[in-house]
Each structure stands twice: as C-alpha cells, then as structure tokens.
CSV table of C-alpha atoms in Angstrom, one decimal:
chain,number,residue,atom,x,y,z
A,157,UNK,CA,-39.7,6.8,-47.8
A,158,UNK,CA,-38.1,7.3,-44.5
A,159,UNK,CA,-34.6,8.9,-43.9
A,160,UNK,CA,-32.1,6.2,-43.3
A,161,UNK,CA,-30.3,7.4,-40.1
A,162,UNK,CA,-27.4,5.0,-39.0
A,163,UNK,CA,-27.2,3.2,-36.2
A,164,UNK,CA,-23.8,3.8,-35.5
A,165,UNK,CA,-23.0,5.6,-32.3
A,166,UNK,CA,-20.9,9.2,-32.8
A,167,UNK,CA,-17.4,9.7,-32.1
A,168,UNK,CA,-18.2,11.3,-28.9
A,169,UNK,CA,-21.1,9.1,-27.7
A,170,UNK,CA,-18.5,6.1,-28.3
A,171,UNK,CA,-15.7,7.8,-26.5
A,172,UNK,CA,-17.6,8.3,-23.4
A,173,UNK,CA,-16.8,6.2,-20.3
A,174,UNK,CA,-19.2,3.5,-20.4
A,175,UNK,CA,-18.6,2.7,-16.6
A,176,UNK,CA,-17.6,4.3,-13.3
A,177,UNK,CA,-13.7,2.6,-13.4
A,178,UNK,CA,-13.6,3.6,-17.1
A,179,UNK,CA,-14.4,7.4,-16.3
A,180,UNK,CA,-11.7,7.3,-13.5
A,181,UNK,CA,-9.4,5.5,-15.6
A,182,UNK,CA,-9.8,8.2,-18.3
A,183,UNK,CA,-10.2,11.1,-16.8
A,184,UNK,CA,-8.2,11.1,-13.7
A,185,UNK,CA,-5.9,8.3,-13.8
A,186,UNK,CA,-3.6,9.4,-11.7
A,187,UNK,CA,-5.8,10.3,-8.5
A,188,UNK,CA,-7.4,6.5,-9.1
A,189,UNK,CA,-3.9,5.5,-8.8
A,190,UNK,CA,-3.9,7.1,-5.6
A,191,UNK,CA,-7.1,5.8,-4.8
A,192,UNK,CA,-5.8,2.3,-5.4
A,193,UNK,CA,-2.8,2.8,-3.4
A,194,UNK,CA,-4.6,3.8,-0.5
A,195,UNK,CA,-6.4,0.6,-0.4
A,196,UNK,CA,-3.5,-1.5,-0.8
A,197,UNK,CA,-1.7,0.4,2.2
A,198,UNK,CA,-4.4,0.4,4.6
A,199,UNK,CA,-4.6,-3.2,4.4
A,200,UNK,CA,-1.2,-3.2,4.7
A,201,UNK,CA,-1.6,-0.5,7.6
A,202,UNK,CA,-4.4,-3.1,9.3
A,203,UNK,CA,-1.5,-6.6,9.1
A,204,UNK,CA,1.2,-4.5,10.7
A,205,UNK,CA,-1.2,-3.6,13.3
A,206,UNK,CA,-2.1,-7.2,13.7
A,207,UNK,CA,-6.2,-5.8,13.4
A,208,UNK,CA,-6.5,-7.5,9.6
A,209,UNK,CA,-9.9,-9.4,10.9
A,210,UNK,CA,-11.1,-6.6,12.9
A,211,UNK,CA,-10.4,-4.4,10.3
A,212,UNK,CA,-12.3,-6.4,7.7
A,213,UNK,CA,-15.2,-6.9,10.0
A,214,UNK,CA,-15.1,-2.8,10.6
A,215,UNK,CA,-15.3,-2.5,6.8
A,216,UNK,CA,-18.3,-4.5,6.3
A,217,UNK,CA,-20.1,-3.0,8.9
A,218,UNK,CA,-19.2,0.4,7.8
A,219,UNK,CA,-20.5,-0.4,4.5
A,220,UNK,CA,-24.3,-2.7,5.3
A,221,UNK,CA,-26.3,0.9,6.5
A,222,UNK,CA,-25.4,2.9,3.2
A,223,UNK,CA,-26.2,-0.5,1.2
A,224,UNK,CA,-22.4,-0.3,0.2
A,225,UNK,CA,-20.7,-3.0,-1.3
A,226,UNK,CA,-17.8,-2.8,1.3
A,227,UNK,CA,-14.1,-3.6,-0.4
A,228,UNK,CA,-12.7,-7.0,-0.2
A,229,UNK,CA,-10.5,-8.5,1.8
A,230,UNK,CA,-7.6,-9.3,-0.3
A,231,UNK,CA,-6.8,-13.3,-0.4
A,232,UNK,CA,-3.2,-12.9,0.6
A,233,UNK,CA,-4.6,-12.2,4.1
A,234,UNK,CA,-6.9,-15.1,4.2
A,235,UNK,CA,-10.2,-15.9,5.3
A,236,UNK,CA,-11.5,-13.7,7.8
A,237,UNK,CA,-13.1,-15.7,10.8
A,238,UNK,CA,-16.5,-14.1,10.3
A,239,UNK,CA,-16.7,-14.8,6.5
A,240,UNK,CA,-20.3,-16.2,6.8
A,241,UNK,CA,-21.6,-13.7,9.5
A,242,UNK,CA,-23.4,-11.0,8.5
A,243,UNK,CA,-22.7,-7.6,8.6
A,244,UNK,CA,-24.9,-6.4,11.0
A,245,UNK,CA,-24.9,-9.5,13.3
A,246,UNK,CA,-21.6,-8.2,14.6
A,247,UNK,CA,-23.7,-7.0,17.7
A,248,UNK,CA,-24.2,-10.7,18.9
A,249,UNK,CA,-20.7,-12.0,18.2
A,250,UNK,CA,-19.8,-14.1,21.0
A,251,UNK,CA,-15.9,-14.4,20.1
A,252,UNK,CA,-15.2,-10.8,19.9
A,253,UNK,CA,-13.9,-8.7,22.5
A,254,UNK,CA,-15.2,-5.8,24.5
A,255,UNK,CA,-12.1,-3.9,22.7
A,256,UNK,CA,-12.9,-5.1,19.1
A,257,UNK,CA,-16.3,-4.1,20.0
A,258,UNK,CA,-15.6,-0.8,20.4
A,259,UNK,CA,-13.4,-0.3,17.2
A,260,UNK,CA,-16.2,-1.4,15.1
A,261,UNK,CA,-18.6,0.7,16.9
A,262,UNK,CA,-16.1,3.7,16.8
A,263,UNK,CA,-15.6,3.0,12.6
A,264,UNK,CA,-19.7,2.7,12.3
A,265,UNK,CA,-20.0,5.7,13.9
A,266,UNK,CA,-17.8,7.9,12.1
A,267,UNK,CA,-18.9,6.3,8.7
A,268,UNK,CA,-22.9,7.2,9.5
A,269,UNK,CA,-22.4,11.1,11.2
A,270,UNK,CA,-18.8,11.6,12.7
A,271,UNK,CA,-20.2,14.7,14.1
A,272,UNK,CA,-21.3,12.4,16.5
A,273,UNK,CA,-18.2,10.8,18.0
A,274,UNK,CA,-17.1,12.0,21.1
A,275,UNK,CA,-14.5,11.7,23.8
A,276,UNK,CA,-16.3,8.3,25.6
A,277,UNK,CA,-15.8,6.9,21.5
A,278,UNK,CA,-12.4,8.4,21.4
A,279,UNK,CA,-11.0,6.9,24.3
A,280,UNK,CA,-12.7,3.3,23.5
A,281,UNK,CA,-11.2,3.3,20.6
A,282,UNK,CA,-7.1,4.2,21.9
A,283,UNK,CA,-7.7,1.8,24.8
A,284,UNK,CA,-8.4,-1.0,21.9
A,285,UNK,CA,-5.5,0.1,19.4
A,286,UNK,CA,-3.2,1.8,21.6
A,287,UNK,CA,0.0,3.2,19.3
A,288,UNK,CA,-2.2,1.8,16.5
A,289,UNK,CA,-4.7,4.1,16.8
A,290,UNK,CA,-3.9,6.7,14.2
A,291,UNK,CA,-2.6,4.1,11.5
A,292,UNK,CA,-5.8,1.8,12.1
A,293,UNK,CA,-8.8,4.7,12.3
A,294,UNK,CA,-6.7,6.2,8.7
A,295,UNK,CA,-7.0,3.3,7.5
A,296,UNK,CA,-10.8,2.6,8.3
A,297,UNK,CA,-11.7,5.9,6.5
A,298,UNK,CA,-10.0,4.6,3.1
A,299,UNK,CA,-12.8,1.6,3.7
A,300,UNK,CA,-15.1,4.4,4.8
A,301,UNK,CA,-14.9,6.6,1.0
A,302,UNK,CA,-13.2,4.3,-1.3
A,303,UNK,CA,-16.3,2.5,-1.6
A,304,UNK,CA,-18.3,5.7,-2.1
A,305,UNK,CA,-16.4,6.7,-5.2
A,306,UNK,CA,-16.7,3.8,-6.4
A,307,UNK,CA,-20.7,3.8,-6.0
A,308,UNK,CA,-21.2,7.1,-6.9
A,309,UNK,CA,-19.0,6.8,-10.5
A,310,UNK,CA,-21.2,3.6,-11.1
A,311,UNK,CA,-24.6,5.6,-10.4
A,312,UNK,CA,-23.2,8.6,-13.1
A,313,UNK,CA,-21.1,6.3,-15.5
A,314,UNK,CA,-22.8,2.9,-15.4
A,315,UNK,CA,-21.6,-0.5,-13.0
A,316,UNK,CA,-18.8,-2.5,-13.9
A,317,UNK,CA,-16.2,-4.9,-12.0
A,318,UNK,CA,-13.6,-3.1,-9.8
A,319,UNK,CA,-11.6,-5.7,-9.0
A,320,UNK,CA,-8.7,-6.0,-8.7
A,321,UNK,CA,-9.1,-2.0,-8.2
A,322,UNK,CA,-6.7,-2.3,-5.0
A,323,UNK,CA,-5.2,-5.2,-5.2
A,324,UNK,CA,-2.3,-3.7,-6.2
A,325,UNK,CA,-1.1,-0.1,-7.3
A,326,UNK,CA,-2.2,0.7,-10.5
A,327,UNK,CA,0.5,2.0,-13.0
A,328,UNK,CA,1.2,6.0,-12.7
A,329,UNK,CA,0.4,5.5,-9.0
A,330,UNK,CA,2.4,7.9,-6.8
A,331,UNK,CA,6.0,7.5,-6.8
A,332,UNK,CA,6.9,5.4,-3.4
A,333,UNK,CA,3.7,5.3,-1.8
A,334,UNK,CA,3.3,1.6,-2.7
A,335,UNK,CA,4.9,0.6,0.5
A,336,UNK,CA,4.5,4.0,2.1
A,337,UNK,CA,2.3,4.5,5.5
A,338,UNK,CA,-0.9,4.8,5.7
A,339,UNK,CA,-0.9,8.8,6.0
A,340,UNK,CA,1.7,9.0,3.2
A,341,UNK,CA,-1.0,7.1,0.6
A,342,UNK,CA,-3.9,9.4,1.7
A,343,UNK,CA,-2.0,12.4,1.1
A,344,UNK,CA,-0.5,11.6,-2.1
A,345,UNK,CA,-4.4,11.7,-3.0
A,346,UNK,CA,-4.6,15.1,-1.4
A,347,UNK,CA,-2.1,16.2,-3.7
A,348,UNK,CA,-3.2,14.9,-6.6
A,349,UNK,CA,-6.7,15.7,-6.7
A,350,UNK,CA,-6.1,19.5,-7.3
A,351,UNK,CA,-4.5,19.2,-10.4
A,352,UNK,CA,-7.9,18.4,-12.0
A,353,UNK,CA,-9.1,21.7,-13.2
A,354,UNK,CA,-12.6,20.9,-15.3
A,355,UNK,CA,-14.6,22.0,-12.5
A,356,UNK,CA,-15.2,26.0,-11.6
A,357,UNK,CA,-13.3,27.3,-8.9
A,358,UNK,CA,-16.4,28.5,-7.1
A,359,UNK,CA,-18.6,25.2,-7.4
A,360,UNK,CA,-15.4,23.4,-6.1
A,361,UNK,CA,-15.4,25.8,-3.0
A,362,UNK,CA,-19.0,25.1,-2.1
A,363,UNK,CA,-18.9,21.8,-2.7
A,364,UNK,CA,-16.3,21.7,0.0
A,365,UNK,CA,-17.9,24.0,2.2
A,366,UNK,CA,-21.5,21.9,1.9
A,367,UNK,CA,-19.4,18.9,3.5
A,368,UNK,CA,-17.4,20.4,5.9
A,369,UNK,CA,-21.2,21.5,7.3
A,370,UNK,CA,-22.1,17.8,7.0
A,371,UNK,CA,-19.4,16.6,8.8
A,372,UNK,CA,-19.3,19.7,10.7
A,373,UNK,CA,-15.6,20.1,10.7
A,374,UNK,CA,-14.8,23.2,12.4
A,375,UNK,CA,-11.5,24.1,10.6
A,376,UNK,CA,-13.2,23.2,7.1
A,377,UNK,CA,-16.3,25.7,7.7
A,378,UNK,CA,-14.1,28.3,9.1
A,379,UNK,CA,-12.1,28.8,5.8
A,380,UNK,CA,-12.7,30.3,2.6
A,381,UNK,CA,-11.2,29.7,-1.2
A,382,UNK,CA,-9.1,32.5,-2.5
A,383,UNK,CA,-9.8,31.4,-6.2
A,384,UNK,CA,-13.5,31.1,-5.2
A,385,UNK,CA,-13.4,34.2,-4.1
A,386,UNK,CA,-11.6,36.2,-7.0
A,387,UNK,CA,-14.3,34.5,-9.1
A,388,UNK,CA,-17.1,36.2,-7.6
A,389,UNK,CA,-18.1,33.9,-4.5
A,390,UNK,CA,-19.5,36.0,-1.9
A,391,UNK,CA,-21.4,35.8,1.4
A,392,UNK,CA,-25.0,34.9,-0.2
A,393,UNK,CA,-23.3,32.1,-2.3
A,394,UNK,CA,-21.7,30.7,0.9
A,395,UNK,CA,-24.8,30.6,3.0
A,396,UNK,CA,-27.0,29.2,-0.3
A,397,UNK,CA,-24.9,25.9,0.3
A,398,UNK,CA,-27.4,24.8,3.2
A,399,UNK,CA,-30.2,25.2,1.1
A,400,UNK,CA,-29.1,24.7,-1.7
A,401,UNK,CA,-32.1,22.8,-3.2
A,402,UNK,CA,-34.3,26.1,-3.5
A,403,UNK,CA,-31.7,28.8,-3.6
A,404,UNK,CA,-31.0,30.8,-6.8
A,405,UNK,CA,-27.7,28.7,-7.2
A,406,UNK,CA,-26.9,27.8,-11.0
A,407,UNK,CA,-28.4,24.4,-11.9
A,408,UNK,CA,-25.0,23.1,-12.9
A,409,UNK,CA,-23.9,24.4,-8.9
A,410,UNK,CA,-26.9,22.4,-7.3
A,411,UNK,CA,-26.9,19.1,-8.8
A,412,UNK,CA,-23.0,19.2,-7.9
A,413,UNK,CA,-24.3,20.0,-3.9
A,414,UNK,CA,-27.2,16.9,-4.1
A,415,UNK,CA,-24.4,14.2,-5.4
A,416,UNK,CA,-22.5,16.1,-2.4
A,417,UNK,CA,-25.3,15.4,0.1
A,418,UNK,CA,-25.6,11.9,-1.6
A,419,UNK,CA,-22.3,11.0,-1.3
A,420,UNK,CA,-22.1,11.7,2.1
A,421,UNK,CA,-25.9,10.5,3.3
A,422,UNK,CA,-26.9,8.1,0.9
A,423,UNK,CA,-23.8,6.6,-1.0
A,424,UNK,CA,-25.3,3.2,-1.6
A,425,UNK,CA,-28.5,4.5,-2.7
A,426,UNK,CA,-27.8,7.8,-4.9
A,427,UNK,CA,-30.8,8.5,-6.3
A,428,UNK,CA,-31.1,8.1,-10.4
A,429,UNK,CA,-32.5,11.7,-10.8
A,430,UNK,CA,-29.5,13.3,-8.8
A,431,UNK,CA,-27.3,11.2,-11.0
A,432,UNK,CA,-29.4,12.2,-13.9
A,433,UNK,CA,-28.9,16.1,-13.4
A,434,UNK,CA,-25.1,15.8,-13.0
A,435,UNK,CA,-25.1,14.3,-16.3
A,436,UNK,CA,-27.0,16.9,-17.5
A,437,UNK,CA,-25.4,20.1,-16.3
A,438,UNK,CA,-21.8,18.9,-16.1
A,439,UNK,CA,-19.0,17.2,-18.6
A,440,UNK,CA,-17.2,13.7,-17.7
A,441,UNK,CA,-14.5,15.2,-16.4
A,442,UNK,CA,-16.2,17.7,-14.2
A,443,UNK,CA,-18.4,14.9,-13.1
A,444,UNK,CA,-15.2,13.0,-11.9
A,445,UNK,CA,-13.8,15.6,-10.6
A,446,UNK,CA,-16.9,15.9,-8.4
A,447,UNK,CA,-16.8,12.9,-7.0
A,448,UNK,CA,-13.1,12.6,-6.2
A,449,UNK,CA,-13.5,16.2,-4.4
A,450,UNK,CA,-16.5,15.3,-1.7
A,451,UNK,CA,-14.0,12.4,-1.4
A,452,UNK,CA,-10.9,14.5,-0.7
A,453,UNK,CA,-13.0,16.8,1.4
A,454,UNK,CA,-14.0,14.0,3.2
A,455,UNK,CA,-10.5,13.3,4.9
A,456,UNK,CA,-11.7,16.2,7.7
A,457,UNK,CA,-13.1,12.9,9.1
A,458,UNK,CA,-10.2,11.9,10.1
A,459,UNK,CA,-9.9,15.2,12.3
A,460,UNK,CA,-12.9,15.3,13.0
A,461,UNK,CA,-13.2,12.1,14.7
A,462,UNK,CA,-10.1,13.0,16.6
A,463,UNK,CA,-11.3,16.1,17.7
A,464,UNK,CA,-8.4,17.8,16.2
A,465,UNK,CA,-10.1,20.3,14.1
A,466,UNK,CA,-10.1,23.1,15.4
A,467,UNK,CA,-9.9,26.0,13.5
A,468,UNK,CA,-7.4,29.0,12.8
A,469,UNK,CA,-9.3,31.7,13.7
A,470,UNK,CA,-11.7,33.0,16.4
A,471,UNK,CA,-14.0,34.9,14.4
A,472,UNK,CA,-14.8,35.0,10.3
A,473,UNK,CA,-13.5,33.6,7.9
A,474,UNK,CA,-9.3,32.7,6.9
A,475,UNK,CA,-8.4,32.3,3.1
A,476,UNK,CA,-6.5,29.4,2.0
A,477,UNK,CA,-5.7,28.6,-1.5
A,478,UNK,CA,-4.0,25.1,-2.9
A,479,UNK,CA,-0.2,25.5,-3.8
A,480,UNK,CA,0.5,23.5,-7.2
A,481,UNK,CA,2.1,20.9,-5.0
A,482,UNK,CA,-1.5,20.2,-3.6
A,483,UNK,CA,-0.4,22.1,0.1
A,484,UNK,CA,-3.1,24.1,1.5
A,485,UNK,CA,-1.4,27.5,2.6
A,486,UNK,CA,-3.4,29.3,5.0
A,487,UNK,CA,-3.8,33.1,6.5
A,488,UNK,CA,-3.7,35.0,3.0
A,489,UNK,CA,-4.8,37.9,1.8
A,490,UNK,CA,-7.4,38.6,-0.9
A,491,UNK,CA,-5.3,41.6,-2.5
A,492,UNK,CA,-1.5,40.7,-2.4
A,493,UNK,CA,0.2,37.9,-4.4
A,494,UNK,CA,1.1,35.5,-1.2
A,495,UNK,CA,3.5,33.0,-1.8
C-alpha cells in the first residue's frame, strides 16, 4: 500500500510570495513604498508642468517596444485625448505638435538605448519643456523602470494586480516625499535600496557594473565598490561581466547578470529560463533585491541622457562605497577607514 503523503503545502512553500507585489511587499516594503511614491510624484511632476497628456502618451510609447504594460494614468487627471490611439500610432498624430513630437521621441529613445541620445535629442527636448525639462525627463524615467520592476517580480514571483500600486503612497513610504519633487521621490529610493543586504557585496557590484556598460554611463563604469573589493572582486571578475554567459562566474553571479541584461533589453519579455535560474541559485529576498538594484542603477539614465556623466577620474578606476544614509562617497582608499 502506498505511503500516504499529504497534500498540504510546507510552512515555507506557503510563506513564499506567491506574486511579484507580494515579494515586494514582504521583502522590501519600504523601497516599494518608494517605488510608489515615485509614481505618484511624477504624475504630480507631469500636472505642474502642464505635460499630463504628453506625459501619458510618452509613457505608453515608452512601454509598446518592450511589450510593457505601461502604468496608468491616474483618473483624477482625466481622460487623456489619445485614449483610443495606439501606442505606436503616435507617429501619425495630426494634433500633436512638432515640440510634443520630440519629447516623445526623446523618452522612446532613452527608454530603448539612451547611449544613443545626443545633443540634436537634447536640445529638442529643452526647446519643448523649457524650465520643465529636468522635472518632466525625471519623471519619464519613473514611467521608464517602474514598469520593469513590476514585470520582472511577475516573471520570478508569478502576475497579480498592481493597482492601485501608485495611486497613492503606500504606508512606511518615506517621510515627506508624498508631496515632495520629483528628484526628492527618486532619491529617497536611492537611499533606501541599500539597506537591503541579502545579496553578496560582489554580485551587487557587478550587477551594477554590467548596466552601467549597457547604458554606457561613463561615471558608473569608471568606479569600483569598496566592499566588492574587500570581498575578493578583482580585475578578472570585473571584465567577466561582459561575457558573462560563458565565463567562469558562480552560477548564482550569472543568472543575477542575464535578469540584468533582461531587465534592461527585454523587460516585457524576460525569458522563463532566466527567470527559472534566479529562482534556483538565489533566495526571495536576494531575488528582490536584484531586481530593485538594476532598477536603482538604472537612474544613471537620467545622466546619461543629459550628458552629465562624466566621470571623476581620467584614468582607472575610483572607489566609492554607500554610507548608511544611502550617499555614495567617492575618492577612497582601499586601506584606510574613510569616513
């Protein structure tokens, strides 16, 4: 006679997030309180601009190449005039402007390779915005990566309503960023993100280093981690990030660098078997920790597509380490105790 064996899950198969804004919730509930605050202010960044339509057009186009589902408009801001036009049709809009032309094209750009935006783009985009600039292009990367988190928890977690993720801050959200500027919100997630300590000091340095080489930040590629570093990263580790796939990296390092490339290249479409060896090789929390790292990495966009990155030194590498207020300090030493 066979065995009975229950059919009751364990204690730590039932305790597992069971979706992508359950493992957020759990695991880093504070940095998705960030997250959601972010949203809320850059659509509150996009009505004091007077650019809420433009904005939400930008959004959607941002998100239709990486088969994203971009993040809504929130009702209180009405219906957009383009509600029924596609995403991609925004080409052949009659009613909108040269101006708003080039602010979408500027945010497609710098969502698919912002490598690729240059001074012509730049100067499009400050003739269309004018002071607005700053606030509005901030605020279009929040619509540029919130919306990769959000995919890539779903692909390693499982797909559940997000809504109304955004709509408002979540509790435990920073205090007095609610209403803060747009800069403010993103940097309270900065901050935050550092706290979480699952992941190994050296896969969080390449991880970082593998997207500053996508988005070929030049500040971001010119620095190095001091924790990485006193933890044995070296030279042959740091190149190994561009090739990551048949280096002698630990397996736990390289499916961290594919959801990396994924999240960058391929955020709508991350494929099951990357999502598959991140489960594997790494815990829930170092898989959310992941995630919400290529993400905070990913604000070098931001200089990027301003063309203000460039870096600190002329030559090798300068070590930075994160101070427990989540401030990058710059120019240390390997050896001495810097404060």
């Amino acid at each position: 006679m066979p065995t009975h064996q229950s059919t009751e899950p364990s204690a730590e198969a039932a305790s597992a997030p069971r979706s992508g804004i359950e493992a957020l919730t759990v695991v880093a509930h504070s940095a998705g309180g960030a997250l959601s605050t972010m949203v809320d202010t850059a659509w509150a960044a996009a009505a004091a601009a007077d650019r809420v339509d433009l904005v939400d057009l930008a959004t959607r186009a941002m998100a239709r190449p990486h088969g994203l589902a971009p993040l809504p408009r929130p009702t209180r801001l009405g219906p957009s005039p383009w509600s029924s036009t596609a995403a991609d049709d925004w080409r052949r809009l009659d009613s909108l402007a040269d101006t708003d032309r080039a602010v979408v094209a500027f945010a497609e750009q710098m969502s698919l390779d912002v490598s690729a935006i240059d001074d012509t783009h730049r100067a499009a985009v400050g003739a269309a915005l004018g002071p607005a600039t700053g606030d509005v292009v901030q605020a279009l990367w929040v619509f540029d990566y919130v919306p990769r988190v959000r995919s890539a928890l779903d692909a390693l977690f499982g797909a559940a309503p997000w809504e109304p993720f955004g709509a408002e801050p979540w509790p435990e959200a920073p205090p007095g960023s609610s209403a803060a500027d747009i800069w403010s919100a993103i940097d309270a997630y900065i901050r935050i993100v550092p706290r979480l300590d699952a992941l190994d000091p050296v896969v969080t340095e390449l991880v970082r280093l593998r997207g500053a080489r996508q988005h070929q930040c030049r500040l971001c590629q010119s620095l190095r981690s001091r924790p990485a570093l006193r933890a044995g990263a070296g030279d042959e580790q740091f190149a190994a990030v561009d090739h990551h796939a048949d280096s002698e990296l630990p397996a736990a390092t390289k499916a961290a660098l594919a959801l990396t490339d994924a999240i960058v290249w391929l955020p709508g479409r991350i494929d099951p078997a990357v999502a598959a060896s991140v489960r594997d090789e790494l815990t829930d929390a170092q898989a959310v920790e992941l995630v919400l790292d290529v993400a905070r990495n990913a604000t070098n966009k931001i200089a990027v597509a301003f063309a203000a990155d460039a870096p600190h030194v002329d030559e090798g590498y300068e070590i930075y380490e994160i101070d427990p207020d989540g401030e990058a300090v710059y120019g240390l030493s390997l050896d001495e105790e810097d404060t």
